[in-house]
Coordinates of C-alpha atoms in Angstrom, one line a residue:
M1 CA 27.9 -18.3 5.2
I2 CA 24.7 -16.8 3.4
V3 CA 23.9 -18.2 -0.1
I4 CA 21.5 -16.1 -1.9
P5 CA 19.0 -17.3 -3.5
K6 CA 18.7 -18.2 -7.3
V7 CA 15.2 -18.3 -9.3
N8 CA 14.3 -17.9 -12.8
T9 CA 10.9 -16.4 -14.4
E10 CA 8.3 -18.1 -16.2
L11 CA 5.9 -15.2 -16.9
L12 CA 6.8 -11.4 -17.2
I13 CA 2.9 -10.2 -16.1
E14 CA 3.7 -6.3 -16.2
E15 CA 6.4 -3.6 -15.7
I16 CA 5.6 -1.5 -12.7
K17 CA 5.8 2.5 -13.4
T18 CA 7.6 4.4 -10.6
T19 CA 9.9 7.0 -10.2
G20 CA 12.8 4.4 -9.5
H21 CA 13.4 1.4 -10.9
S22 CA 10.0 0.3 -12.8
P23 CA 10.6 -3.3 -11.9
L24 CA 9.1 -6.1 -13.6
K25 CA 6.6 -8.7 -12.0
F26 CA 7.5 -12.1 -13.0
I27 CA 6.3 -15.6 -11.8
C28 CA 9.1 -17.2 -11.4
D29 CA 10.4 -21.7 -11.2
D30 CA 9.8 -21.5 -7.5
G31 CA 6.2 -20.6 -7.9
S32 CA 6.3 -17.3 -6.5
T33 CA 6.2 -14.3 -7.8
Y34 CA 9.0 -11.2 -7.7
Y35 CA 9.4 -7.7 -8.7
C36 CA 12.5 -7.5 -10.3
K37 CA 15.1 -4.5 -10.9
Y38 CA 17.8 -4.3 -13.3
L39 CA 19.4 -1.1 -15.1
V40 CA 17.1 1.7 -16.5
D41 CA 19.6 4.5 -16.4
Y42 CA 22.7 4.6 -18.7
S43 CA 25.2 4.8 -16.2
P44 CA 26.7 1.3 -15.3
L45 CA 27.3 2.2 -12.0
E46 CA 23.5 1.8 -11.3
I47 CA 24.1 -1.8 -10.8
N48 CA 25.7 -0.8 -7.6
C49 CA 22.2 -0.1 -6.4
L50 CA 21.5 -4.3 -6.9
A51 CA 23.8 -4.8 -4.6
Y52 CA 22.7 -2.2 -2.1
E53 CA 19.5 -4.2 -2.6
I54 CA 20.6 -7.4 -1.4
I55 CA 22.7 -5.6 1.3
A56 CA 19.9 -4.5 3.2
H57 CA 18.2 -7.2 3.1
Y58 CA 21.0 -9.2 5.2
L59 CA 21.4 -6.6 7.5
L60 CA 17.9 -6.2 8.1
N61 CA 17.5 -10.0 8.3
Q62 CA 20.1 -9.8 11.3
L63 CA 18.6 -6.4 13.0
N64 CA 15.3 -8.6 13.3
I65 CA 13.4 -6.0 11.2
P66 CA 10.8 -7.8 8.6
T67 CA 11.6 -7.7 4.8
P68 CA 10.5 -9.5 2.0
S69 CA 11.8 -12.3 0.6
I70 CA 14.9 -11.8 -2.3
A71 CA 16.4 -14.0 -4.8
L72 CA 18.9 -13.5 -7.8
V73 CA 16.2 -13.6 -11.1
E74 CA 17.6 -15.0 -14.1
I75 CA 15.8 -13.8 -17.2
S76 CA 15.1 -17.4 -19.0
K77 CA 14.5 -17.5 -22.8
G78 CA 10.9 -16.7 -24.2
T79 CA 10.0 -14.8 -21.1
L80 CA 11.1 -11.8 -21.6
D81 CA 8.0 -9.9 -23.7
K82 CA 9.1 -6.4 -24.7
S83 CA 5.9 -5.6 -25.9
K84 CA 5.3 -4.9 -21.9
I85 CA 8.2 -2.8 -21.5
K86 CA 8.8 0.7 -21.4
A87 CA 11.8 1.5 -18.9
N88 CA 13.5 -1.6 -18.9
R89 CA 14.7 -1.9 -22.7
R90 CA 18.3 -2.9 -21.3
L91 CA 17.0 -6.3 -20.1
E92 CA 17.8 -9.0 -21.9
E93 CA 17.7 -12.5 -21.7
G94 CA 20.3 -14.2 -19.6
F95 CA 20.6 -11.2 -17.4
I96 CA 20.4 -11.5 -13.7
C97 CA 18.1 -9.2 -12.0
F98 CA 17.6 -8.2 -8.1
G99 CA 14.3 -9.9 -7.4
S100 CA 11.9 -8.5 -4.3
K101 CA 9.0 -11.7 -3.5
S102 CA 5.8 -10.4 -3.0
V103 CA 4.0 -10.9 0.1
E104 CA 0.3 -11.5 0.3
P105 CA -1.9 -10.0 1.5
S106 CA -0.5 -6.6 1.7
T107 CA -0.9 -3.3 1.0
E108 CA 1.9 -0.3 0.5
I109 CA 1.4 2.6 3.1
S110 CA 0.0 5.7 1.3
E111 CA 1.5 9.2 1.1
F112 CA -1.3 9.6 2.8
E113 CA -1.7 7.1 5.7
V114 CA -1.2 8.2 9.2
C115 CA -2.7 6.7 12.9
T116 CA -5.7 9.3 14.3
T117 CA -6.5 7.2 16.7
K118 CA -5.1 4.9 19.6
R119 CA -7.0 2.2 17.9
D120 CA -5.4 2.8 14.2
Y121 CA -1.6 2.9 16.5
K122 CA -2.8 -0.6 18.2
S123 CA -3.3 -2.3 15.1
I124 CA 0.2 -2.0 14.0
V125 CA 1.6 -5.4 15.6
N126 CA 5.1 -4.3 15.3
P127 CA 5.3 -0.8 16.5
E128 CA 8.8 -1.2 17.8
D129 CA 10.1 -1.7 13.9
I130 CA 8.6 1.3 13.0
V131 CA 11.4 3.0 15.2
K132 CA 14.2 0.5 14.5
I133 CA 13.2 1.3 10.4
A134 CA 14.0 4.7 10.8
L135 CA 17.1 4.0 13.2
F136 CA 18.7 1.6 10.2
D137 CA 17.9 4.4 7.4
L138 CA 19.9 7.2 9.4
W139 CA 22.3 5.0 9.7
I140 CA 22.7 3.3 6.3
N141 CA 21.5 6.6 4.7
N142 CA 18.1 5.6 2.6
V143 CA 17.5 8.4 0.5
D144 CA 14.1 7.0 -0.7
R145 CA 11.9 6.5 2.7
G146 CA 10.4 9.4 4.1
K147 CA 11.0 11.6 1.0
F148 CA 8.6 13.9 0.3
I149 CA 7.5 13.6 -3.2
N150 CA 4.3 16.5 -3.6
P151 CA 1.7 15.6 -2.3
G152 CA 3.1 13.3 0.1
F153 CA 6.0 10.9 1.2
N154 CA 7.4 8.0 -0.3
Y155 CA 7.4 5.5 2.4
N156 CA 8.5 1.9 0.9
L157 CA 6.6 0.0 3.8
L158 CA 4.4 -2.7 3.3
S159 CA 1.2 -3.5 5.7
V160 CA 0.8 -6.7 5.5
S161 CA -2.3 -8.1 7.2
H162 CA -2.3 -10.8 9.7
I163 CA -5.3 -11.9 12.1
K164 CA -4.3 -9.8 15.1
G165 CA -3.7 -7.1 13.0
R166 CA -0.8 -5.8 10.4
E167 CA 3.0 -6.0 9.9
I168 CA 4.8 -2.9 9.0
M169 CA 7.8 -4.3 6.6
A170 CA 10.1 -2.3 4.7
F171 CA 11.2 -2.9 1.1
D172 CA 12.9 -1.4 -1.3
H173 CA 16.5 -0.6 -0.9
A174 CA 18.1 0.5 -3.8
F175 CA 19.0 3.7 -3.0
I176 CA 20.9 3.4 0.4
F177 CA 24.5 4.8 1.4
G178 CA 23.0 8.2 -0.7
G179 CA 21.6 6.7 -3.8
V180 CA 22.8 6.9 -7.5
N181 CA 25.0 10.6 -6.6
Q182 CA 27.2 9.1 -4.1
I183 CA 28.1 5.6 -5.7
G184 CA 31.9 5.6 -5.1
V185 CA 31.9 8.5 -3.1
F186 CA 30.0 7.4 -0.1
N187 CA 32.4 7.6 3.0
P188 CA 32.0 7.8 7.3
L189 CA 33.2 11.4 7.1
M190 CA 30.5 12.3 5.8
G191 CA 28.2 11.8 9.1
V192 CA 24.6 11.5 9.1
E193 CA 22.0 12.7 6.3
R194 CA 18.7 13.7 8.0
Q195 CA 17.0 15.0 5.2
D196 CA 14.2 13.0 3.0
K197 CA 14.2 10.9 5.9
L198 CA 11.3 8.5 7.7
L199 CA 11.2 10.0 11.0
Q200 CA 10.6 13.5 9.2
S201 CA 7.2 11.9 8.1
E202 CA 3.9 12.3 8.8
F203 CA 3.2 8.3 9.3
Y204 CA 6.0 7.9 11.6
K205 CA 5.5 11.2 13.7
S206 CA 1.6 10.2 13.8
C207 CA 2.4 6.7 15.3
I208 CA 5.0 7.6 18.0
Q209 CA 2.4 10.1 19.5
Y210 CA 0.7 7.0 20.8
M211 CA 4.5 5.3 22.2
N212 CA 5.1 5.2 25.9
Y213 CA 8.2 7.6 26.0
D214 CA 9.9 4.7 28.3
D215 CA 9.1 2.4 25.9
F216 CA 10.9 4.2 22.4
V217 CA 14.2 5.1 24.7
K218 CA 14.1 1.0 25.2
I219 CA 13.8 0.3 21.7
V220 CA 16.4 2.8 20.5
D221 CA 19.0 1.8 23.7
N222 CA 18.7 -1.5 23.0
F223 CA 18.8 -1.1 18.8
I224 CA 22.1 1.1 18.8
P225 CA 24.4 -1.9 20.2
L226 CA 23.7 -4.1 17.3
L227 CA 24.9 -1.7 15.0
Q228 CA 27.9 -1.4 16.9
V229 CA 28.9 -5.6 15.8
S230 CA 30.7 -5.8 13.2
H231 CA 28.5 -7.0 10.1
Q232 CA 32.0 -7.9 7.8
V233 CA 30.6 -11.6 7.4
V234 CA 27.5 -10.5 6.1
I235 CA 28.9 -7.7 3.8
E236 CA 31.5 -9.9 2.3
S237 CA 29.7 -13.0 1.9
V238 CA 27.1 -10.8 -0.3
I239 CA 28.9 -8.8 -2.0
G240 CA 31.3 -12.4 -3.2
Q241 CA 28.8 -13.6 -4.7
L242 CA 27.6 -10.8 -7.0
T243 CA 30.8 -9.7 -8.2
D244 CA 31.2 -12.3 -10.8
I245 CA 28.2 -11.5 -12.1
W246 CA 27.6 -7.2 -11.9
N247 CA 30.2 -5.2 -12.7
L248 CA 30.3 -3.4 -8.9
S249 CA 32.6 -0.4 -7.6
H250 CA 36.0 -1.1 -6.8
N251 CA 36.4 -2.1 -3.3
L252 CA 33.1 -1.8 -2.4
S253 CA 32.7 -4.5 0.2
Q254 CA 35.4 -2.6 2.4
R255 CA 33.9 0.8 2.0
I256 CA 30.8 -0.7 3.0
Q257 CA 32.0 -2.0 6.1
D258 CA 33.8 1.2 7.0
Y259 CA 31.3 3.4 6.6
L260 CA 28.4 1.6 8.3
H261 CA 31.1 0.8 11.4
D262 CA 31.7 3.9 12.5
E263 CA 31.8 4.6 15.7
T264 CA 30.5 8.5 15.3
R265 CA 28.0 7.9 12.5
I266 CA 26.0 5.1 14.9
N267 CA 26.9 8.0 17.4
Q268 CA 25.3 10.7 15.4
V269 CA 22.0 8.0 14.6
K270 CA 20.9 8.2 18.1
E271 CA 21.5 11.4 18.6
A272 CA 19.0 12.3 15.3
V273 CA 16.3 10.3 16.2
M274 CA 16.4 11.3 19.8
A275 CA 16.4 15.0 19.4
N276 CA 13.3 14.4 16.3
H277 CA 11.1 12.9 19.2
N278 CA 11.7 16.2 21.5
Y279 CA 9.7 18.2 18.5
F280 CA 7.0 16.3 19.0

């Protein structure tokens, strides 16, 4: 059974300005730094997005795709300095946030970053995971990675420095299952949405151009069966731990299972990635 870690805040460093949840950067009582999210919109349905983050984390773990560690973060008394806060005014002491653990040393993949040479590509120690993340985002309908934001793309990918190169790591999954606009309505009949996805981005295309085609096909063929395996235990375990702290939408666990385990959608995921590869 999955047990979601829990930590408490000790010191607020800053609020990070973003177009989404504007996470608060806290040092917590386990000695680590977390980027913490709570409600920033007026709609209480937005709380589902915090559950999405945790579901995505454990699915990524099952699929062996690198992603930062997470925790449920309780706002301890005396640690919420509201003079540093603009977007998170609804947050109060005692509330529980979603927290993504800081990964060091790392940088975000920028909207302008591409592989311009084979050497750039070879600096990535896990290029196969870029393909897997593209497949994952189609399967789970992540509308916030690969989204075009003038002048570039929003990637929500970390480049983590290692001795032998850099590891690509996926983070920020609040807007899966169609994001805020599809809370309570997403279902398998919607099929796979191909717009605003990683596989259309310049970074993805620039990496895949240097990948051997047979290796690419092998990655896809080996990954698709992992989506077909039941993830019921993970989904039910996570949602079961969250229902007592957040007011989630009715029957969320079953709707997620129905959405992710639909065979037609899974086949469409494979078709979309393979068809996209033929364009370049």
